[in-house]
Amino acid sequence: MNMRIKTGIAMYTVHHAVAKDISNTFVKLSAMGYQGVEFFGELEKFPEKQVKGALQAGGLVITGWHLDWKRLQEGLFYKTVKHLLNCGCTMAVVQCLGGRWNVGHGPNGECRDRWLYYAEWMNRVSEQLNREGLRLAYHNHEHEFALHYDGKTVYDLLYENLSPEIVMELDSGNCMEGGAHPAQVIEKYKERPMILHLKPYSPKKGFEVVLGDSEDANDWKAILRSSGKQFEWILVESENTAMPEMENAGRCLTNLKTYLAQEADG
């Protein structure tokens, strides 16, 4: 395995296990070979002492936290910052805007100007977070690639207007579901700081597949080889429910290690 690459897991992959016993889950993830974990969910469900204790028990690093955009609005901003910093987290990730979740706007509000507004808002938030010792990232779903304005995808519209220091968290499976190719996106934006969400995806089965299995449509060799630079983190995020969460997390990492070893040897 290429030890230069930091490999973690998006907590959604094992969120049921975490809800039952976060510390034991983190210990098991570490034993599998994961180095970090990306949190998601309401901050109040994860007291600072619990988070730090679980991370210490597993010897894991917190890579970031997926947040609803409301958590970064004026009324909750400093409460959010305090919680993240006290947990040892230095990256806030806007988990979603728009789409079928209607985050920030619904179908009637979908337009080019709305996405330009989001870019301006994230630029302001990024400046505020930087002053507090935090960074900002944005995580995509499929609609940013499926929606087009003036010949550009919403994804391109965003990243042409987002400040260079805002981290691109590219979700490979969501990218493909939206009709794009992750390796091409990575190459296009290779100068931008980047975290890669490794999401198994199949046109037939959707997200009910294991990373690296025959039905996983991700071209992992091309994806992991693209850009010619180091990702800040690569994070397994699997939505597969066809097997127990921890078994799925283990199989995904085993297959990923195979790809990374091949890259190191090649």
mmCIF file of C-alpha atoms in Angstrom:
data_model
loop_
_atom_site.group_PDB
_atom_site.id
_atom_site.type_symbol
_atom_site.label_atom_id
_atom_site.label_comp_id
_atom_site.label_asym_id
_atom_site.label_seq_id
_atom_site.Cartn_x
_atom_site.Cartn_y
_atom_site.Cartn_z
ATOM 1 C CA MET A 1 0.000 0.000 0.000
ATOM 2 C CA ASN A 2 1.249 3.484 -0.873
ATOM 3 C CA MET A 3 1.843 4.945 2.569
ATOM 4 C CA ARG A 4 2.041 8.475 1.170
ATOM 5 C CA ILE A 5 -1.693 8.335 0.554
ATOM 6 C CA LYS A 6 -3.812 9.011 3.603
ATOM 7 C CA THR A 7 -6.784 6.641 3.561
ATOM 8 C CA GLY A 8 -9.868 7.258 5.656
ATOM 9 C CA ILE A 9 -13.554 6.504 5.760
ATOM 10 C CA ALA A 10 -16.616 8.694 5.553
ATOM 11 C CA MET A 11 -18.583 7.892 8.685
ATOM 12 C CA TYR A 12 -21.840 7.449 6.771
ATOM 13 C CA THR A 13 -20.435 4.120 5.591
ATOM 14 C CA VAL A 14 -20.689 2.763 9.144
ATOM 15 C CA HIS A 15 -23.191 5.139 10.727
ATOM 16 C CA HIS A 16 -25.355 2.410 12.295
ATOM 17 C CA ALA A 17 -22.312 0.850 13.957
ATOM 18 C CA VAL A 18 -21.195 4.266 15.180
ATOM 19 C CA ALA A 19 -24.631 4.905 16.697
ATOM 20 C CA LYS A 20 -24.318 1.687 18.719
ATOM 21 C CA ASP A 21 -20.696 2.036 19.864
ATOM 22 C CA ILE A 22 -18.513 4.738 18.355
ATOM 23 C CA SER A 23 -15.293 3.853 20.199
ATOM 24 C CA ASN A 24 -15.416 0.138 19.396
ATOM 25 C CA THR A 25 -16.271 0.928 15.773
ATOM 26 C CA PHE A 26 -13.271 3.238 15.466
ATOM 27 C CA VAL A 27 -10.987 0.610 16.999
ATOM 28 C CA LYS A 28 -12.169 -1.914 14.398
ATOM 29 C CA LEU A 29 -11.765 0.563 11.530
ATOM 30 C CA SER A 30 -8.217 1.300 12.627
ATOM 31 C CA ALA A 31 -7.455 -2.428 12.777
ATOM 32 C CA MET A 32 -8.639 -2.724 9.171
ATOM 33 C CA GLY A 33 -6.124 -0.058 8.149
ATOM 34 C CA TYR A 34 -8.139 3.143 8.040
ATOM 35 C CA GLN A 35 -6.223 6.213 9.211
ATOM 36 C CA GLY A 36 -8.939 8.833 9.465
ATOM 37 C CA VAL A 37 -12.684 9.351 9.664
ATOM 38 C CA GLU A 38 -14.907 12.066 8.256
ATOM 39 C CA PHE A 39 -17.849 12.878 10.511
ATOM 40 C CA PHE A 40 -21.347 13.815 9.441
ATOM 41 C CA GLY A 41 -24.563 14.679 11.233
ATOM 42 C CA GLU A 42 -25.788 17.038 13.886
ATOM 43 C CA LEU A 43 -23.007 18.218 16.178
ATOM 44 C CA GLU A 44 -25.205 17.818 19.245
ATOM 45 C CA LYS A 45 -25.276 14.049 18.705
ATOM 46 C CA PHE A 46 -21.505 13.920 19.120
ATOM 47 C CA PRO A 47 -20.306 15.578 22.349
ATOM 48 C CA GLU A 48 -16.741 16.827 22.147
ATOM 49 C CA LYS A 49 -15.472 14.496 24.887
ATOM 50 C CA GLN A 50 -17.009 11.464 23.162
ATOM 51 C CA VAL A 51 -15.497 12.366 19.793
ATOM 52 C CA LYS A 52 -11.996 12.887 21.177
ATOM 53 C CA GLY A 53 -12.201 9.691 23.232
ATOM 54 C CA ALA A 54 -13.326 7.594 20.270
ATOM 55 C CA LEU A 55 -10.623 9.020 18.006
ATOM 56 C CA GLN A 56 -7.982 8.349 20.637
ATOM 57 C CA ALA A 57 -9.240 4.799 21.201
ATOM 58 C CA GLY A 58 -8.955 4.036 17.504
ATOM 59 C CA GLY A 59 -5.846 6.084 16.854
ATOM 60 C CA LEU A 60 -7.738 7.848 14.063
ATOM 61 C CA VAL A 61 -7.608 11.413 12.754
ATOM 62 C CA ILE A 62 -10.745 13.445 12.127
ATOM 63 C CA THR A 63 -10.470 14.571 8.497
ATOM 64 C CA GLY A 64 -13.478 16.888 8.391
ATOM 65 C CA TRP A 65 -17.162 17.198 9.210
ATOM 66 C CA HIS A 66 -20.080 17.161 6.763
ATOM 67 C CA LEU A 67 -22.431 19.963 7.784
ATOM 68 C CA ASP A 68 -25.776 21.335 6.749
ATOM 69 C CA TRP A 69 -25.180 24.777 5.313
ATOM 70 C CA LYS A 70 -27.356 26.279 8.070
ATOM 71 C CA ARG A 71 -24.612 25.405 10.570
ATOM 72 C CA LEU A 72 -22.378 27.955 8.851
ATOM 73 C CA GLN A 73 -24.924 30.768 8.834
ATOM 74 C CA GLU A 74 -24.490 33.756 11.124
ATOM 75 C CA GLY A 75 -26.638 32.489 14.004
ATOM 76 C CA LEU A 76 -24.805 29.168 14.412
ATOM 77 C CA PHE A 77 -21.403 29.938 12.912
ATOM 78 C CA TYR A 78 -19.332 30.459 16.058
ATOM 79 C CA LYS A 79 -21.041 27.622 17.916
ATOM 80 C CA THR A 80 -20.131 25.343 15.021
ATOM 81 C CA VAL A 81 -16.544 26.589 14.904
ATOM 82 C CA LYS A 82 -16.084 26.038 18.629
ATOM 83 C CA HIS A 83 -17.404 22.478 18.463
ATOM 84 C CA LEU A 84 -15.234 21.540 15.478
ATOM 85 C CA LEU A 85 -12.057 22.955 16.974
ATOM 86 C CA ASN A 86 -12.706 21.351 20.354
ATOM 87 C CA CYS A 87 -13.091 18.002 18.569
ATOM 88 C CA GLY A 88 -9.788 18.496 16.750
ATOM 89 C CA CYS A 89 -11.486 19.070 13.403
ATOM 90 C CA THR A 90 -10.047 21.713 11.078
ATOM 91 C CA MET A 91 -12.263 21.282 8.013
ATOM 92 C CA ALA A 92 -15.948 22.102 7.587
ATOM 93 C CA VAL A 93 -17.559 20.432 4.570
ATOM 94 C CA VAL A 94 -20.747 21.770 3.003
ATOM 95 C CA GLN A 95 -22.410 18.424 2.411
ATOM 96 C CA CYS A 96 -25.044 19.472 -0.121
ATOM 97 C CA LEU A 97 -26.784 22.394 -1.796
ATOM 98 C CA GLY A 98 -29.845 22.119 -4.022
ATOM 99 C CA GLY A 99 -30.724 18.783 -5.573
ATOM 100 C CA ARG A 100 -33.560 16.495 -4.575
ATOM 101 C CA TRP A 101 -32.931 17.400 -0.929
ATOM 102 C CA ASN A 102 -33.957 21.016 -1.617
ATOM 103 C CA VAL A 103 -31.102 22.349 0.501
ATOM 104 C CA GLY A 104 -31.112 26.123 0.175
ATOM 105 C CA HIS A 105 -33.639 26.056 -2.657
ATOM 106 C CA GLY A 106 -36.280 23.859 -4.228
ATOM 107 C CA PRO A 107 -37.142 23.171 -7.877
ATOM 108 C CA ASN A 108 -38.782 26.575 -8.320
ATOM 109 C CA GLY A 109 -35.600 28.310 -7.194
ATOM 110 C CA GLU A 110 -33.240 26.394 -9.452
ATOM 111 C CA CYS A 111 -31.296 28.812 -11.654
ATOM 112 C CA ARG A 112 -27.789 29.916 -12.589
ATOM 113 C CA ASP A 113 -27.847 32.941 -10.284
ATOM 114 C CA ARG A 114 -28.662 30.774 -7.295
ATOM 115 C CA TRP A 115 -25.455 28.794 -7.749
ATOM 116 C CA LEU A 116 -23.447 31.982 -8.216
ATOM 117 C CA TYR A 117 -24.921 33.182 -4.932
ATOM 118 C CA TYR A 118 -23.771 29.964 -3.247
ATOM 119 C CA ALA A 119 -20.254 30.502 -4.597
ATOM 120 C CA GLU A 120 -20.178 34.034 -3.171
ATOM 121 C CA TRP A 121 -21.534 32.777 0.143
ATOM 122 C CA MET A 122 -18.947 29.993 0.388
ATOM 123 C CA ASN A 123 -16.157 32.443 -0.414
ATOM 124 C CA ARG A 124 -17.254 34.629 2.498
ATOM 125 C CA VAL A 125 -17.600 31.649 4.834
ATOM 126 C CA SER A 126 -14.177 30.369 3.804
ATOM 127 C CA GLU A 127 -12.598 33.686 4.786
ATOM 128 C CA GLN A 128 -14.367 33.589 8.150
ATOM 129 C CA LEU A 129 -13.312 29.988 8.786
ATOM 130 C CA ASN A 130 -9.711 30.711 7.808
ATOM 131 C CA ARG A 131 -9.559 33.418 10.478
ATOM 132 C CA GLU A 132 -10.652 30.798 13.035
ATOM 133 C CA GLY A 133 -8.106 28.193 11.908
ATOM 134 C CA LEU A 134 -10.532 26.156 9.790
ATOM 135 C CA ARG A 135 -10.876 25.364 6.088
ATOM 136 C CA LEU A 136 -13.946 24.925 3.908
ATOM 137 C CA ALA A 137 -14.731 22.130 1.447
ATOM 138 C CA TYR A 138 -17.706 21.372 -0.803
ATOM 139 C CA HIS A 139 -19.056 17.871 -1.477
ATOM 140 C CA ASN A 140 -20.944 17.150 -4.697
ATOM 141 C CA HIS A 141 -23.949 15.044 -5.570
ATOM 142 C CA GLU A 142 -25.110 14.068 -9.039
ATOM 143 C CA HIS A 143 -27.121 17.200 -9.848
ATOM 144 C CA GLU A 144 -24.059 19.483 -10.058
ATOM 145 C CA PHE A 145 -23.028 17.475 -13.131
ATOM 146 C CA ALA A 146 -26.493 16.858 -14.568
ATOM 147 C CA LEU A 147 -27.566 20.537 -14.480
ATOM 148 C CA HIS A 148 -26.224 22.855 -17.174
ATOM 149 C CA TYR A 149 -26.365 26.621 -17.684
ATOM 150 C CA ASP A 150 -24.956 28.324 -20.771
ATOM 151 C CA GLY A 151 -23.131 25.147 -21.729
ATOM 152 C CA LYS A 152 -21.504 24.699 -18.323
ATOM 153 C CA THR A 153 -22.304 22.219 -15.592
ATOM 154 C CA VAL A 154 -23.222 23.611 -12.203
ATOM 155 C CA TYR A 155 -20.030 21.958 -10.946
ATOM 156 C CA ASP A 156 -17.899 24.014 -13.338
ATOM 157 C CA LEU A 157 -19.935 27.118 -12.563
ATOM 158 C CA LEU A 158 -19.179 26.669 -8.881
ATOM 159 C CA TYR A 159 -15.476 25.937 -9.152
ATOM 160 C CA GLU A 160 -14.861 28.726 -11.634
ATOM 161 C CA ASN A 161 -16.162 31.112 -8.972
ATOM 162 C CA LEU A 162 -15.023 29.505 -5.704
ATOM 163 C CA SER A 163 -11.848 30.781 -4.072
ATOM 164 C CA PRO A 164 -8.804 28.591 -4.823
ATOM 165 C CA GLU A 165 -8.336 27.669 -1.164
ATOM 166 C CA ILE A 166 -11.776 26.022 -0.935
ATOM 167 C CA VAL A 167 -11.179 22.280 -1.036
ATOM 168 C CA MET A 168 -12.835 20.211 -3.745
ATOM 169 C CA GLU A 169 -14.307 17.082 -2.212
ATOM 170 C CA LEU A 170 -15.105 15.050 -5.308
ATOM 171 C CA ASP A 171 -17.523 12.151 -4.853
ATOM 172 C CA SER A 172 -16.731 9.674 -7.623
ATOM 173 C CA GLY A 173 -20.008 7.733 -7.561
ATOM 174 C CA ASN A 174 -22.174 10.847 -7.487
ATOM 175 C CA CYS A 175 -20.068 12.275 -10.290
ATOM 176 C CA MET A 176 -20.739 9.243 -12.498
ATOM 177 C CA GLU A 177 -24.422 9.199 -11.603
ATOM 178 C CA GLY A 178 -24.557 12.769 -12.931
ATOM 179 C CA GLY A 179 -23.011 11.689 -16.241
ATOM 180 C CA ALA A 180 -19.389 12.807 -15.750
ATOM 181 C CA HIS A 181 -16.058 10.986 -15.452
ATOM 182 C CA PRO A 182 -14.177 11.431 -12.147
ATOM 183 C CA ALA A 183 -10.701 11.071 -13.655
ATOM 184 C CA GLN A 184 -11.456 13.832 -16.151
ATOM 185 C CA VAL A 185 -12.777 16.125 -13.432
ATOM 186 C CA ILE A 186 -9.672 15.499 -11.307
ATOM 187 C CA GLU A 187 -7.396 16.269 -14.239
ATOM 188 C CA LYS A 188 -9.287 19.464 -15.048
ATOM 189 C CA TYR A 189 -8.969 20.746 -11.490
ATOM 190 C CA LYS A 190 -5.600 19.236 -10.595
ATOM 191 C CA GLU A 191 -4.275 22.549 -9.241
ATOM 192 C CA ARG A 192 -7.000 22.734 -6.590
ATOM 193 C CA PRO A 193 -6.670 21.156 -3.118
ATOM 194 C CA MET A 194 -8.702 17.972 -3.292
ATOM 195 C CA ILE A 195 -10.211 15.218 -1.172
ATOM 196 C CA LEU A 196 -11.509 12.173 -3.005
ATOM 197 C CA HIS A 197 -14.649 10.341 -1.939
ATOM 198 C CA LEU A 198 -14.315 6.801 -3.239
ATOM 199 C CA LYS A 199 -17.945 5.855 -3.786
ATOM 200 C CA PRO A 200 -18.700 2.505 -5.449
ATOM 201 C CA TYR A 201 -21.334 2.880 -8.170
ATOM 202 C CA SER A 202 -23.065 0.705 -10.746
ATOM 203 C CA PRO A 203 -25.405 1.939 -13.519
ATOM 204 C CA LYS A 204 -27.563 -1.141 -12.836
ATOM 205 C CA LYS A 205 -27.376 -1.462 -9.050
ATOM 206 C CA GLY A 206 -26.777 2.140 -8.105
ATOM 207 C CA PHE A 207 -24.736 2.291 -4.899
ATOM 208 C CA GLU A 208 -25.406 -1.294 -3.831
ATOM 209 C CA VAL A 209 -21.933 -2.496 -4.771
ATOM 210 C CA VAL A 210 -18.544 -2.981 -3.111
ATOM 211 C CA LEU A 211 -15.565 -0.855 -4.110
ATOM 212 C CA GLY A 212 -13.485 -2.673 -6.692
ATOM 213 C CA ASP A 213 -15.932 -5.501 -7.356
ATOM 214 C CA SER A 214 -16.743 -6.420 -10.945
ATOM 215 C CA GLU A 215 -19.975 -4.387 -10.902
ATOM 216 C CA ASP A 216 -18.325 -1.219 -9.611
ATOM 217 C CA ALA A 217 -18.121 1.143 -12.602
ATOM 218 C CA ASN A 218 -15.364 3.327 -11.126
ATOM 219 C CA ASP A 219 -12.111 3.087 -13.062
ATOM 220 C CA TRP A 220 -10.033 3.183 -9.903
ATOM 221 C CA LYS A 221 -6.702 2.897 -11.668
ATOM 222 C CA ALA A 222 -7.442 5.974 -13.775
ATOM 223 C CA ILE A 223 -8.962 7.874 -10.846
ATOM 224 C CA LEU A 224 -6.109 7.219 -8.430
ATOM 225 C CA ARG A 225 -3.497 7.891 -11.103
ATOM 226 C CA SER A 226 -5.047 11.153 -12.322
ATOM 227 C CA SER A 227 -3.811 14.668 -11.602
ATOM 228 C CA GLY A 228 -0.242 13.586 -10.878
ATOM 229 C CA LYS A 229 -0.414 15.040 -7.401
ATOM 230 C CA GLN A 230 -1.260 13.961 -3.896
ATOM 231 C CA PHE A 231 -4.849 13.978 -2.651
ATOM 232 C CA GLU A 232 -5.166 15.410 0.830
ATOM 233 C CA TRP A 233 -7.238 12.349 1.774
ATOM 234 C CA ILE A 234 -8.939 9.521 -0.043
ATOM 235 C CA LEU A 235 -12.080 8.511 1.841
ATOM 236 C CA VAL A 236 -14.167 5.401 1.312
ATOM 237 C CA GLU A 237 -17.843 6.358 1.279
ATOM 238 C CA SER A 238 -20.009 3.369 0.487
ATOM 239 C CA GLU A 239 -23.809 3.371 0.599
ATOM 240 C CA ASN A 240 -23.971 -0.389 0.056
ATOM 241 C CA THR A 241 -26.611 -2.044 2.259
ATOM 242 C CA ALA A 242 -26.322 -5.519 0.724
ATOM 243 C CA MET A 243 -24.033 -6.656 3.554
ATOM 244 C CA PRO A 244 -23.257 -5.625 7.142
ATOM 245 C CA GLU A 245 -21.600 -2.201 7.386
ATOM 246 C CA MET A 246 -18.305 -3.311 8.899
ATOM 247 C CA GLU A 247 -17.897 -6.192 6.450
ATOM 248 C CA ASN A 248 -18.542 -3.771 3.609
ATOM 249 C CA ALA A 249 -16.011 -1.271 5.011
ATOM 250 C CA GLY A 250 -13.407 -4.031 5.260
ATOM 251 C CA ARG A 251 -13.953 -5.357 1.744
ATOM 252 C CA CYS A 252 -13.826 -1.868 0.265
ATOM 253 C CA LEU A 253 -10.489 -1.173 1.925
ATOM 254 C CA THR A 254 -9.030 -4.559 0.995
ATOM 255 C CA ASN A 255 -9.809 -3.934 -2.664
ATOM 256 C CA LEU A 256 -8.535 -0.358 -2.448
ATOM 257 C CA LYS A 257 -5.236 -1.567 -0.998
ATOM 258 C CA THR A 258 -4.870 -3.846 -4.007
ATOM 259 C CA TYR A 259 -5.211 -0.901 -6.397
ATOM 260 C CA LEU A 260 -2.798 1.232 -4.365
ATOM 261 C CA ALA A 261 -0.246 -1.582 -4.232
ATOM 262 C CA GLN A 262 -0.452 -2.005 -8.000
ATOM 263 C CA GLU A 263 0.148 1.723 -8.444
ATOM 264 C CA ALA A 264 3.142 1.610 -6.102
ATOM 265 C CA ASP A 265 4.638 -1.345 -8.008
ATOM 266 C CA GLY A 266 3.873 0.146 -11.417
#
